[in-house]
Amino acid sequence: MDKSKKLVGIIVLIVFCTFVSYTLYKWLRFGTIDGGSIIFSFIALSYLLNWLNWGDHNGAKDKDELERHIETQSAKVGYYVLMIMACLILFISEGVSNLNDMKNYPLLLVVGLTFVTSPIIEFIYSRKFKN
Amino acid sequence: MKNNIKELREQCNISQGKLAERCDVTRQTINAIENNKYDPSLKLAFDIARVLGVTMEELFIPYGNGEK
């Protein structure tokens, strides 16, 4: 790995630590949760993970076929992980197990959409190969 | 799908890195194919066969009736 890539990685790590520290500080000191810094912490974390995986904060540029295969399989697994996490967050945040008692309708809608997004995209994509 | 890439590569005295370079992929890709962890695309399979100077039938061994 060349020096410039190492430097980018260090900068990304510092930015991530700064956002996380700021978020924790505001939460512990003032009892407020800063939505903006939480989002930016996740963006910085995604850069950091990309840098660890591919050596570049934006992901690998010229991927060969094994790397593309890894990316495709990871996207499929990631979709199901996200689906389970959305369900868990819904049930934990609402604190109820009965779907009819839930008040967070946007999150309920998101969970519902996770079930249909993949089949819809598969249906649209399959049109490409049909005469 | 099983393959004879490692044996044929060693017969040709070519390292994984060199084969990868000539096929325009990473060494990890060749290693994964040799260890039967990844089935290459048709293009890469033809590239490997061309570099090693063998036919596809010599390079790959299908399980049973060609099924995985």
Short mmCIF file of N, CA and C in Angstrom, two decimals, chain A residues 66 69, chain B residues 1-7 16 28-40 59-63 68:
data_model
loop_
_atom_site.label_atom_id
_atom_site.label_comp_id
_atom_site.label_asym_id
_atom_site.label_seq_id
_atom_site.Cartn_x
_atom_site.Cartn_y
_atom_site.Cartn_z
N LEU A 66 -13.34 -11.94 -9.34
CA LEU A 66 -13.54 -12.48 -7.99
C LEU A 66 -14.02 -11.38 -7.04
N HIS A 69 -17.55 -10.76 -7.70
CA HIS A 69 -18.33 -11.86 -7.14
C HIS A 69 -18.51 -11.66 -5.63
N MET B 1 -16.67 -26.69 -9.65
CA MET B 1 -16.07 -27.56 -10.66
C MET B 1 -14.58 -27.75 -10.38
N LYS B 2 -14.13 -29.01 -10.41
CA LYS B 2 -12.71 -29.27 -10.16
C LYS B 2 -11.88 -28.86 -11.37
N ASN B 3 -10.61 -28.63 -11.13
CA ASN B 3 -9.75 -28.24 -12.26
C ASN B 3 -8.31 -28.71 -12.06
N ASN B 4 -7.57 -28.70 -13.15
CA ASN B 4 -6.16 -29.13 -13.12
C ASN B 4 -5.22 -27.94 -13.25
N ILE B 5 -5.68 -26.77 -12.92
CA ILE B 5 -4.87 -25.56 -13.17
C ILE B 5 -3.52 -25.62 -12.45
N LYS B 6 -3.55 -26.04 -11.18
CA LYS B 6 -2.30 -26.05 -10.41
C LYS B 6 -1.25 -26.96 -11.07
N GLU B 7 -1.68 -28.19 -11.44
CA GLU B 7 -0.76 -29.15 -12.05
C GLU B 7 -0.21 -28.61 -13.37
N GLN B 16 1.57 -18.41 -9.67
CA GLN B 16 0.18 -17.90 -9.61
C GLN B 16 0.14 -16.43 -10.02
N GLN B 28 -5.15 -13.61 -6.02
CA GLN B 28 -6.16 -14.22 -5.15
C GLN B 28 -7.22 -14.96 -5.98
N THR B 29 -7.53 -14.41 -7.17
CA THR B 29 -8.54 -15.04 -8.03
C THR B 29 -8.04 -16.41 -8.50
N ILE B 30 -6.78 -16.45 -8.95
CA ILE B 30 -6.20 -17.73 -9.42
C ILE B 30 -6.14 -18.72 -8.26
N ASN B 31 -5.75 -18.24 -7.09
CA ASN B 31 -5.66 -19.10 -5.90
C ASN B 31 -7.04 -19.68 -5.55
N ALA B 32 -8.08 -18.83 -5.60
CA ALA B 32 -9.44 -19.29 -5.28
C ALA B 32 -9.92 -20.32 -6.30
N ILE B 33 -9.56 -20.14 -7.58
CA ILE B 33 -9.97 -21.11 -8.61
C ILE B 33 -9.24 -22.44 -8.39
N GLU B 34 -7.95 -22.36 -8.12
CA GLU B 34 -7.17 -23.59 -7.91
C GLU B 34 -7.67 -24.38 -6.70
N ASN B 35 -8.14 -23.68 -5.68
CA ASN B 35 -8.64 -24.35 -4.48
C ASN B 35 -10.14 -24.66 -4.54
N ASN B 36 -10.70 -24.56 -5.74
CA ASN B 36 -12.13 -24.87 -5.98
C ASN B 36 -13.08 -24.04 -5.12
N LYS B 37 -12.66 -22.82 -4.81
CA LYS B 37 -13.54 -21.93 -4.04
C LYS B 37 -14.35 -21.02 -4.95
N TYR B 38 -13.94 -20.93 -6.21
CA TYR B 38 -14.61 -20.02 -7.14
C TYR B 38 -14.52 -20.58 -8.55
N ASP B 39 -15.67 -20.59 -9.26
CA ASP B 39 -15.69 -21.01 -10.66
C ASP B 39 -15.51 -19.78 -11.54
N PRO B 40 -14.48 -19.80 -12.41
CA PRO B 40 -14.23 -18.59 -13.22
C PRO B 40 -15.29 -18.38 -14.30
N LEU B 59 -8.41 -28.66 -18.77
CA LEU B 59 -8.31 -27.73 -17.63
C LEU B 59 -9.36 -28.01 -16.55
N PHE B 60 -10.58 -28.32 -16.98
CA PHE B 60 -11.69 -28.48 -16.00
C PHE B 60 -12.25 -29.89 -16.01
N ILE B 61 -12.62 -30.36 -14.81
CA ILE B 61 -13.21 -31.69 -14.65
C ILE B 61 -14.61 -31.52 -14.08
N PRO B 62 -15.63 -31.73 -14.92
CA PRO B 62 -17.00 -31.59 -14.35
C PRO B 62 -17.35 -32.76 -13.45
N TYR B 63 -18.14 -32.47 -12.39
CA TYR B 63 -18.61 -33.54 -11.51
C TYR B 63 -19.72 -34.29 -12.23
N LYS B 68 -22.58 -29.52 -10.96
CA LYS B 68 -21.69 -29.09 -9.87
C LYS B 68 -21.67 -30.12 -8.76
#
